PDB file of N, CA, C and O in Angstrom:
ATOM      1  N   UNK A   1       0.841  -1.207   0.000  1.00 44.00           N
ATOM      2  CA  UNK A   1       0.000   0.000   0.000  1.00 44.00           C
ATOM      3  C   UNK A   1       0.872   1.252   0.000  1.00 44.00           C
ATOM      4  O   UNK A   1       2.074   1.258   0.266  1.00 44.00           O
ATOM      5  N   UNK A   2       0.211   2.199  -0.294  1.00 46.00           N
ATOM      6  CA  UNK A   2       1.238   3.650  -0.682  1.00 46.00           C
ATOM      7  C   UNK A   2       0.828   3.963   0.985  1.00 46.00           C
ATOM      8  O   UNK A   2      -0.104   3.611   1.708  1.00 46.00           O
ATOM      9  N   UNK A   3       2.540   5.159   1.244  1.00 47.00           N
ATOM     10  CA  UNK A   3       2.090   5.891   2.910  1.00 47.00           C
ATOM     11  C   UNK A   3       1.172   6.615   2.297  1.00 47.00           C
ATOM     12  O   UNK A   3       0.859   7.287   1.314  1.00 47.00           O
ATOM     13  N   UNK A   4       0.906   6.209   3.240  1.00 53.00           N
ATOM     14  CA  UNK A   4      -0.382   7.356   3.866  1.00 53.00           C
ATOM     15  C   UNK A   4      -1.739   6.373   3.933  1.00 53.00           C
ATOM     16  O   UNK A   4      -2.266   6.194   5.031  1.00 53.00           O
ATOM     17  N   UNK A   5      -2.217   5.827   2.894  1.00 52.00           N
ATOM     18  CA  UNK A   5      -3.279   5.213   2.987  1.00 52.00           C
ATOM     19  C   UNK A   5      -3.680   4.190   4.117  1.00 52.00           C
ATOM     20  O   UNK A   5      -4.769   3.617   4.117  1.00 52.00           O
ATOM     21  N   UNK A   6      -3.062   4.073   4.732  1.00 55.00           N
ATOM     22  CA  UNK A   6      -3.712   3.175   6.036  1.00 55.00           C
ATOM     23  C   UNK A   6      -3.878   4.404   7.032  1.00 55.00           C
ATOM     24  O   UNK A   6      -4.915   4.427   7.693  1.00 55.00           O
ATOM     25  N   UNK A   7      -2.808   5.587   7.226  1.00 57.00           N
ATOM     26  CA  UNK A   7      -3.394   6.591   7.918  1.00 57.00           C
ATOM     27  C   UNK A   7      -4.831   7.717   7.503  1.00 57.00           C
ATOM     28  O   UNK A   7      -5.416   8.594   8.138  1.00 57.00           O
ATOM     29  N   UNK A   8      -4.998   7.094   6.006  1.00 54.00           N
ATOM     30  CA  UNK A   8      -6.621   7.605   5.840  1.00 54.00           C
ATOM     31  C   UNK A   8      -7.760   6.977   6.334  1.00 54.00           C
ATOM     32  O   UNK A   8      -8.896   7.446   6.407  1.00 54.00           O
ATOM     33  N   UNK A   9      -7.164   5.318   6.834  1.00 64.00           N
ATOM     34  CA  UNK A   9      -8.346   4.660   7.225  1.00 64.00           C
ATOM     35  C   UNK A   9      -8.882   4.976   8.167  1.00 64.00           C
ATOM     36  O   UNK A   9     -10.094   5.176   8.081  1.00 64.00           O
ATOM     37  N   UNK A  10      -8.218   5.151   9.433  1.00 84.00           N
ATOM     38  CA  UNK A  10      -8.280   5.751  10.410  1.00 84.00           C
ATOM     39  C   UNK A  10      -9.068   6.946  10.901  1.00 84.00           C
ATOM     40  O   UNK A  10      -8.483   7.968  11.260  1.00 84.00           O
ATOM     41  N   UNK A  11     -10.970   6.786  10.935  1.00 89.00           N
ATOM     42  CA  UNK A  11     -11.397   8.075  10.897  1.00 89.00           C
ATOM     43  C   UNK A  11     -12.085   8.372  12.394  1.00 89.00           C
ATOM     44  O   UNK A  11     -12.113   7.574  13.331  1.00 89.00           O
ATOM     45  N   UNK A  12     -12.646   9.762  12.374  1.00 92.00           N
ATOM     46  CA  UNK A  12     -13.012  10.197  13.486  1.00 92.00           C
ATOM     47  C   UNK A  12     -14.314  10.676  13.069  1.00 92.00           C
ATOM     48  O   UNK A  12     -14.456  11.860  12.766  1.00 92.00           O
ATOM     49  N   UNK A  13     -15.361   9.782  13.024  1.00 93.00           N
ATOM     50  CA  UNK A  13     -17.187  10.190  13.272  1.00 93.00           C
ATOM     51  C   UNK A  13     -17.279  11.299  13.571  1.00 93.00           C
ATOM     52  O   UNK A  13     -16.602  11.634  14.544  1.00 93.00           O
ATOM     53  N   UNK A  14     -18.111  12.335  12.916  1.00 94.00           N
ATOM     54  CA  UNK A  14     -18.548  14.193  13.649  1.00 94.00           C
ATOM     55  C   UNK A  14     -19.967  13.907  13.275  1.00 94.00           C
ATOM     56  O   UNK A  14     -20.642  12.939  12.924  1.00 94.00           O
ATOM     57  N   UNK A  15     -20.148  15.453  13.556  1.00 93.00           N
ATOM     58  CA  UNK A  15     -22.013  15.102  13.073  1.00 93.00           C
ATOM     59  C   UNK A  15     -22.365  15.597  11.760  1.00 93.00           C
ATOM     60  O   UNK A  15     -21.515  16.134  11.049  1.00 93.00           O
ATOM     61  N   UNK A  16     -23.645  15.440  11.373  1.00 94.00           N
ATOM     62  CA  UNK A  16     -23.946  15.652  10.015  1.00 94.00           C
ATOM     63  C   UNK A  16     -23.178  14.600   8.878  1.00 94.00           C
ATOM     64  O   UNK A  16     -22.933  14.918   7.714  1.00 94.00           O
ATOM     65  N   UNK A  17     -22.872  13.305   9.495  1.00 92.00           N
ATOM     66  CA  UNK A  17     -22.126  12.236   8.476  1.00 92.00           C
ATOM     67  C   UNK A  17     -20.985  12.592   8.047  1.00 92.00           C
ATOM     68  O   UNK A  17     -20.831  12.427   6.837  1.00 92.00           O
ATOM     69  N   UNK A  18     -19.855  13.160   8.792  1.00 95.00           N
ATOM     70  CA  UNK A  18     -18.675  13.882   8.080  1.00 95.00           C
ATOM     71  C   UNK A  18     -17.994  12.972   9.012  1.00 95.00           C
ATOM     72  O   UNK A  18     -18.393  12.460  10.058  1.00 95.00           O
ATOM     73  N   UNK A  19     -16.715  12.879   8.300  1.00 94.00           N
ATOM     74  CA  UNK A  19     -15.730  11.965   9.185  1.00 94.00           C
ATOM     75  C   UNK A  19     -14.419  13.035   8.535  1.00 94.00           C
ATOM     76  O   UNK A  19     -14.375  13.726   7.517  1.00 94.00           O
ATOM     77  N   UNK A  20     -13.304  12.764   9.778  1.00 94.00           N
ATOM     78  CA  UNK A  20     -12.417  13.401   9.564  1.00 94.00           C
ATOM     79  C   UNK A  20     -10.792  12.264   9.820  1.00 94.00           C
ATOM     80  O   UNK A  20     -10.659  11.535  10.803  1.00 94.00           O
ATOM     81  N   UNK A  21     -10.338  12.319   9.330  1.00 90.00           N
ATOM     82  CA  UNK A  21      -8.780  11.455   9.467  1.00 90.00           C
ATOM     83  C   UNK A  21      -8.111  12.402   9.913  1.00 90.00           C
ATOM     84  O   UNK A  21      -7.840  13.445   9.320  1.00 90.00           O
ATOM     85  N   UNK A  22      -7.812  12.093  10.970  1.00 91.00           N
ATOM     86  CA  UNK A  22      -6.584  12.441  11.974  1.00 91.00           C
ATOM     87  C   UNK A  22      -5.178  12.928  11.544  1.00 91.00           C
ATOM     88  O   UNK A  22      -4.591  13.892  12.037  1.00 91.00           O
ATOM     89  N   UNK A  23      -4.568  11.856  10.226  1.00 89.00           N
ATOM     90  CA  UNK A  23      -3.534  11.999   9.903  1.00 89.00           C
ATOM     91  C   UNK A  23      -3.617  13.668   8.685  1.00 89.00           C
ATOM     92  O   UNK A  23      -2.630  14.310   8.325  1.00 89.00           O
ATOM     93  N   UNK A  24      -5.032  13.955   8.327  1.00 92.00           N
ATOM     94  CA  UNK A  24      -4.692  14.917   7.425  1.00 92.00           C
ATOM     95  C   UNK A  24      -5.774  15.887   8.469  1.00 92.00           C
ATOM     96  O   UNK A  24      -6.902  15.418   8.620  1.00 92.00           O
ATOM     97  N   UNK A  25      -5.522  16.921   9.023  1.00 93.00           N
ATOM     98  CA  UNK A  25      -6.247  17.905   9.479  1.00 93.00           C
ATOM     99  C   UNK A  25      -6.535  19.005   8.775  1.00 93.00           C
ATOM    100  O   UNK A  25      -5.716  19.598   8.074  1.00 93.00           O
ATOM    101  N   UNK A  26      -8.133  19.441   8.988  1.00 95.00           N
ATOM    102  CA  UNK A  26      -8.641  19.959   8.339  1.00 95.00           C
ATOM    103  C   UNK A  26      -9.441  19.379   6.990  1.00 95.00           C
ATOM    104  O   UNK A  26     -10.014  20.064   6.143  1.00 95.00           O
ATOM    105  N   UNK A  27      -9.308  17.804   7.032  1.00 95.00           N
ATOM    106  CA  UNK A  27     -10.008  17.294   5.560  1.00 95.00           C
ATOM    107  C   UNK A  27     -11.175  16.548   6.205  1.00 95.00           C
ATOM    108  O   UNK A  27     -11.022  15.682   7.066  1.00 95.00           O
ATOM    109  N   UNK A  28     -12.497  17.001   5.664  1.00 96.00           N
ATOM    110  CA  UNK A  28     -13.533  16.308   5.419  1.00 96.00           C
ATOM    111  C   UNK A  28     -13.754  15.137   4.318  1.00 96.00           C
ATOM    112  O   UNK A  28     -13.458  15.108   3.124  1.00 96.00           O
ATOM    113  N   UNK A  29     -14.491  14.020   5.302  1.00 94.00           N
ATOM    114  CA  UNK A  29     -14.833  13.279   4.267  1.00 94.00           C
ATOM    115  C   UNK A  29     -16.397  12.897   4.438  1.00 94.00           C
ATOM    116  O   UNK A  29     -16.721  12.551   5.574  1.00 94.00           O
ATOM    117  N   UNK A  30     -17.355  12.918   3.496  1.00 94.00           N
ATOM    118  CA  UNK A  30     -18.927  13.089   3.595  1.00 94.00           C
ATOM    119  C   UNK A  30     -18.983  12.080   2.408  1.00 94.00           C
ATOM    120  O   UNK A  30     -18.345  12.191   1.361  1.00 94.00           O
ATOM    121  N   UNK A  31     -19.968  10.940   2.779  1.00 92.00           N
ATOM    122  CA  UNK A  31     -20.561  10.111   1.688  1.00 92.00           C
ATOM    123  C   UNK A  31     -18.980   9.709   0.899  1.00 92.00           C
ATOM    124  O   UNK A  31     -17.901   9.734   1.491  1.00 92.00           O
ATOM    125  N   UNK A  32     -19.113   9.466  -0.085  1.00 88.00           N
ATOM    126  CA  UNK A  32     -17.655   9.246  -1.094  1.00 88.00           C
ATOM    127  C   UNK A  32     -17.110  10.119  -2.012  1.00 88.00           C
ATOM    128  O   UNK A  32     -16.648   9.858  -3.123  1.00 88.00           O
ATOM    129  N   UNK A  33     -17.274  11.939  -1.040  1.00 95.00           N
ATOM    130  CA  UNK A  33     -16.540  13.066  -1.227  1.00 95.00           C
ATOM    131  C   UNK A  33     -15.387  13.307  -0.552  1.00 95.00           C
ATOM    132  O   UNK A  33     -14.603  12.434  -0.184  1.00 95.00           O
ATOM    133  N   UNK A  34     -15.287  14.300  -0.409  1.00 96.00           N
ATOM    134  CA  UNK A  34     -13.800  14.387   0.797  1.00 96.00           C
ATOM    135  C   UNK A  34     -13.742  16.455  -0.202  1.00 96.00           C
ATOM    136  O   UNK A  34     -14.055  16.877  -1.315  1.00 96.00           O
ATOM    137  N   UNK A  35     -13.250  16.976   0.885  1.00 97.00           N
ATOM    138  CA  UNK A  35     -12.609  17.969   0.915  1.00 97.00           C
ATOM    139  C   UNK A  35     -11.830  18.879   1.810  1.00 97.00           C
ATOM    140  O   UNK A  35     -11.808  18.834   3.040  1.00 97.00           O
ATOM    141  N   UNK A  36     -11.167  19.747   0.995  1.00 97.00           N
ATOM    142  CA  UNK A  36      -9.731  20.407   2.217  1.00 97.00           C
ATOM    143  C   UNK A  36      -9.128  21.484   1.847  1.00 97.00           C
ATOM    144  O   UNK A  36      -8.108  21.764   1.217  1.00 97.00           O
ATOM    145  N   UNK A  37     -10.547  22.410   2.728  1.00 96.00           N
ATOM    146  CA  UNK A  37     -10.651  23.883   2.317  1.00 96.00           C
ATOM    147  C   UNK A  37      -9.235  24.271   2.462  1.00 96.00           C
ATOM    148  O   UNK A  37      -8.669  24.665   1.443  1.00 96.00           O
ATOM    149  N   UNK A  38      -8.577  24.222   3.563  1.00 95.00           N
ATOM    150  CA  UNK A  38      -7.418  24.781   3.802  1.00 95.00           C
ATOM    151  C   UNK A  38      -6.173  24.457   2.190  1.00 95.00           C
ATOM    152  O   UNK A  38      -5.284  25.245   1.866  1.00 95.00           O
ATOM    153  N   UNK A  39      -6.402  23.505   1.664  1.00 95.00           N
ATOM    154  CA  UNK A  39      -5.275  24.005   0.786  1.00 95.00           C
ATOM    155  C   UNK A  39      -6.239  23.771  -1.088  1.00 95.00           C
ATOM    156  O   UNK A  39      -5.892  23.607  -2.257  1.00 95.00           O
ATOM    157  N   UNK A  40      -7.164  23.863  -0.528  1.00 97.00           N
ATOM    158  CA  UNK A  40      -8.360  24.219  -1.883  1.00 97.00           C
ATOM    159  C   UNK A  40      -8.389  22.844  -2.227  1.00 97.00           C
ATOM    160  O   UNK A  40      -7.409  22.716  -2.961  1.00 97.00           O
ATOM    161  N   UNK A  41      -8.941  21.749  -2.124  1.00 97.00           N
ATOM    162  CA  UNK A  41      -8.499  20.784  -2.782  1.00 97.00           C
ATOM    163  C   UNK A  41     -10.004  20.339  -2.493  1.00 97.00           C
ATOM    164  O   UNK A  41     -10.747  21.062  -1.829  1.00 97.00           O
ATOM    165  N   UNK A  42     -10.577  18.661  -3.220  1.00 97.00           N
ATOM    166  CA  UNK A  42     -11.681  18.367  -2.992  1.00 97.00           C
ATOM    167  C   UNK A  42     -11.945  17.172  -4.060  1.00 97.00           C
ATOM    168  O   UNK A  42     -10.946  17.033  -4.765  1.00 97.00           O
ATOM    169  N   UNK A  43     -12.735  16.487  -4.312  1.00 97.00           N
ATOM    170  CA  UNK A  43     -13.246  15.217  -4.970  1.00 97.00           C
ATOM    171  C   UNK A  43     -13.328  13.633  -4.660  1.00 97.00           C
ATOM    172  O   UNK A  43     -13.926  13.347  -3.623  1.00 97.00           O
ATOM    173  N   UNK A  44     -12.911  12.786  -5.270  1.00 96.00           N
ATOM    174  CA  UNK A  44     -13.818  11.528  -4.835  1.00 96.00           C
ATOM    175  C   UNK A  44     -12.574  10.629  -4.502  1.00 96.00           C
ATOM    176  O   UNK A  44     -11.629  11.157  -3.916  1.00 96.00           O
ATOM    177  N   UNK A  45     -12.525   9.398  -4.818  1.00 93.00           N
ATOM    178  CA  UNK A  45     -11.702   8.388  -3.804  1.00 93.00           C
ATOM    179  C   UNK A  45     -10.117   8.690  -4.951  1.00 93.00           C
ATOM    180  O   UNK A  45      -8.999   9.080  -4.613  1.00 93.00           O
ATOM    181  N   UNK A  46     -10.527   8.401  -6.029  1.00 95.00           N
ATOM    182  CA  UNK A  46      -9.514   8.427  -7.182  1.00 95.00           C
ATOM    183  C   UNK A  46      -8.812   9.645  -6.643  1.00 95.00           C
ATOM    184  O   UNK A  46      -7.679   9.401  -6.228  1.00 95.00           O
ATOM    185  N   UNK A  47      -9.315  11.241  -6.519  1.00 97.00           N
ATOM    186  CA  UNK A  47      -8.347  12.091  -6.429  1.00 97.00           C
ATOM    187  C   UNK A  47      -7.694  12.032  -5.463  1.00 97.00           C
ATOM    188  O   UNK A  47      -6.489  12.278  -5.523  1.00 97.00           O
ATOM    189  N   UNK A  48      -8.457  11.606  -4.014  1.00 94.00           N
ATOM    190  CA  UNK A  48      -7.585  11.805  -2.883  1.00 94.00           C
ATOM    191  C   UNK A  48      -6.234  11.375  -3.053  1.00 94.00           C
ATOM    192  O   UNK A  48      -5.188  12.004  -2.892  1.00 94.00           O
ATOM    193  N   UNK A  49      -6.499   9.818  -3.518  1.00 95.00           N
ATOM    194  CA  UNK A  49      -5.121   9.030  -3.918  1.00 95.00           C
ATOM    195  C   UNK A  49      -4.871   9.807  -4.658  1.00 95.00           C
ATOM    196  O   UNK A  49      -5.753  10.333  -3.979  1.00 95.00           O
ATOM    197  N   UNK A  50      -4.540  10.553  -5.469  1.00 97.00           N
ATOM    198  CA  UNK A  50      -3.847  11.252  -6.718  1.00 97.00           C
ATOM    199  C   UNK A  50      -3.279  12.877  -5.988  1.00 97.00           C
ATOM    200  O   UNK A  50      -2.118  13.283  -5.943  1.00 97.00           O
ATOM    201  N   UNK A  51      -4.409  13.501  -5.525  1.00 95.00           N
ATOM    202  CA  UNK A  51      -4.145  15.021  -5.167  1.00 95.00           C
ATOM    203  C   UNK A  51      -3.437  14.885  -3.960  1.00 95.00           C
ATOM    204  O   UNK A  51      -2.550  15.738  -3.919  1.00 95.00           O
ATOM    205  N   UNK A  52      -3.462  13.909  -2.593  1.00 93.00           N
ATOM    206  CA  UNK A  52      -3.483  14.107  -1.639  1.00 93.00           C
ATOM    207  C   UNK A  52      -1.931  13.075  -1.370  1.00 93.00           C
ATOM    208  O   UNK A  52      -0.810  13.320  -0.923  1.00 93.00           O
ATOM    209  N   UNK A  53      -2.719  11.689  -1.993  1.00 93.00           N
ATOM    210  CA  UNK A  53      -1.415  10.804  -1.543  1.00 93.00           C
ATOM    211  C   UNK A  53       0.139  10.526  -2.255  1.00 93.00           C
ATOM    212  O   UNK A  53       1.212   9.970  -2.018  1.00 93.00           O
ATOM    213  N   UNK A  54      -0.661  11.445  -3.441  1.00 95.00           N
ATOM    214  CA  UNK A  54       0.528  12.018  -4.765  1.00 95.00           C
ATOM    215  C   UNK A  54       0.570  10.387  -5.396  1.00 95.00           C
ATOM    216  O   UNK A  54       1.607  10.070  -5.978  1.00 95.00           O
ATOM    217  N   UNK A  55      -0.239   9.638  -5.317  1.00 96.00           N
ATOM    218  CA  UNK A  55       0.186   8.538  -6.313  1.00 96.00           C
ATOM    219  C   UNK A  55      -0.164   8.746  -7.869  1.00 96.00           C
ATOM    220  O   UNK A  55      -1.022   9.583  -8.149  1.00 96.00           O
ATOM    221  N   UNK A  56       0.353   8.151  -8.703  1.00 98.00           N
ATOM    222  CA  UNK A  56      -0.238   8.329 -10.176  1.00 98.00           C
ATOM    223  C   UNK A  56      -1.733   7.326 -10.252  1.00 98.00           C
ATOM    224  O   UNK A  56      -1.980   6.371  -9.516  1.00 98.00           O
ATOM    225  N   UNK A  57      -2.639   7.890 -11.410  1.00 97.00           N
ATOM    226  CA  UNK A  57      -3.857   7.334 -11.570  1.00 97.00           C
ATOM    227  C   UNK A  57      -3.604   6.138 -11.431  1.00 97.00           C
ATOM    228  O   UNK A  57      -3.750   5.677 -10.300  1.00 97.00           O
ATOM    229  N   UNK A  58      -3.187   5.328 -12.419  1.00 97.00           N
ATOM    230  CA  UNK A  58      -2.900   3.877 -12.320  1.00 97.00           C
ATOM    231  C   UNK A  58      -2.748   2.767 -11.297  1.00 97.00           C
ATOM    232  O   UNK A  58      -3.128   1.596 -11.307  1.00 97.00           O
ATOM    233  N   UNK A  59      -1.834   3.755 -10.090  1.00 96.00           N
ATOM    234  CA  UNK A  59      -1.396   3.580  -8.885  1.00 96.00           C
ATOM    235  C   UNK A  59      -2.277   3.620  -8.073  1.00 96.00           C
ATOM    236  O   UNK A  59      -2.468   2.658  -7.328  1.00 96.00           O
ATOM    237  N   UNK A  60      -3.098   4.840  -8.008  1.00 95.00           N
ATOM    238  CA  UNK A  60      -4.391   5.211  -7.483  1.00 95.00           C
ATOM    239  C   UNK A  60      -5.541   3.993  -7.785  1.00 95.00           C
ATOM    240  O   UNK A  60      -6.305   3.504  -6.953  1.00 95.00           O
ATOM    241  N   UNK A  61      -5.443   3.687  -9.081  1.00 96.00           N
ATOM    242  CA  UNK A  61      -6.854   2.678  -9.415  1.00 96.00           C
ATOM    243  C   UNK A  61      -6.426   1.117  -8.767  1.00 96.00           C
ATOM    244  O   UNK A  61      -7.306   0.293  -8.518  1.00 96.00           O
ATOM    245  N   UNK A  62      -5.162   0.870  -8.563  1.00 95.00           N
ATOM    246  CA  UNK A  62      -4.626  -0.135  -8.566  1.00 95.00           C
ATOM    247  C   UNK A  62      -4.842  -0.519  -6.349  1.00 95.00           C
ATOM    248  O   UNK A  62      -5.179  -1.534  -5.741  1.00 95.00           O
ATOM    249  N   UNK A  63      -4.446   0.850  -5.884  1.00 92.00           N
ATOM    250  CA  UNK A  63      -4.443   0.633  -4.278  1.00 92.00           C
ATOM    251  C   UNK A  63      -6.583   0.680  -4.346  1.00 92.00           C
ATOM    252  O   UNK A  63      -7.183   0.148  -3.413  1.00 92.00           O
ATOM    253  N   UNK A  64      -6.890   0.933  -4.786  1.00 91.00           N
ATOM    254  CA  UNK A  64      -8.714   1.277  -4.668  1.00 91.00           C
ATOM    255  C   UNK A  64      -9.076   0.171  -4.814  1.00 91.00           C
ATOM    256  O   UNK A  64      -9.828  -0.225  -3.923  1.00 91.00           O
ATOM    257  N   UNK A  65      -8.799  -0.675  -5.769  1.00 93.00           N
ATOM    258  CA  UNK A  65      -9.372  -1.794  -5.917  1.00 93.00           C
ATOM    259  C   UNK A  65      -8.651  -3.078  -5.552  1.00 93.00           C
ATOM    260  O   UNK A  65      -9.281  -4.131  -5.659  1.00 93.00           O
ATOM    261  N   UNK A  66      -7.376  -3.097  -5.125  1.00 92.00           N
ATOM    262  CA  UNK A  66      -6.729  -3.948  -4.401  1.00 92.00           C
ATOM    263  C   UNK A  66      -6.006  -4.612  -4.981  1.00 92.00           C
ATOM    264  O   UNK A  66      -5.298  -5.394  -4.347  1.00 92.00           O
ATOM    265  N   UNK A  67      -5.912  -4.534  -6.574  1.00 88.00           N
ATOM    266  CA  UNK A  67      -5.024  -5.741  -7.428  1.00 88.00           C
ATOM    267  C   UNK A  67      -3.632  -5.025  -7.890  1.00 88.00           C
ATOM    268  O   UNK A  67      -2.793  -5.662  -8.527  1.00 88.00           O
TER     269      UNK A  67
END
């Protein structure tokens, strides 16, 4: 698995269905969105891995689906 992604698993329940991961502060995650006003960023499972965990798409599609 790429770093970081086991420290995304790791979430913290709030209200209104938002969960927050510890390891990235300040990022919301709602339903199978996610966003992170603080450095403008925002979208679905693919980008996080891409914008957030810096992996390439491929890499990204490859840790998402497990093969």
């Amino acid at each position: 698995h790429a770093a970081g992604v086991e420290d995304a698993a790791s979430l913290i329940e709030r209200e209104a269905g938002n969960f927050l991961p510890p390891a990235y502060p300040g990022l919301i995650i709602k339903d199978s969105y996610w966003r992170w006003s603080a450095r403008n960023l925002a979208g679905n499972a693919i980008d996080f891995h891409v914008q957030v965990l810096g992996l390439a798409f491929h890499d990204a599609m490859r840790e998402i689906t497990g093969t």
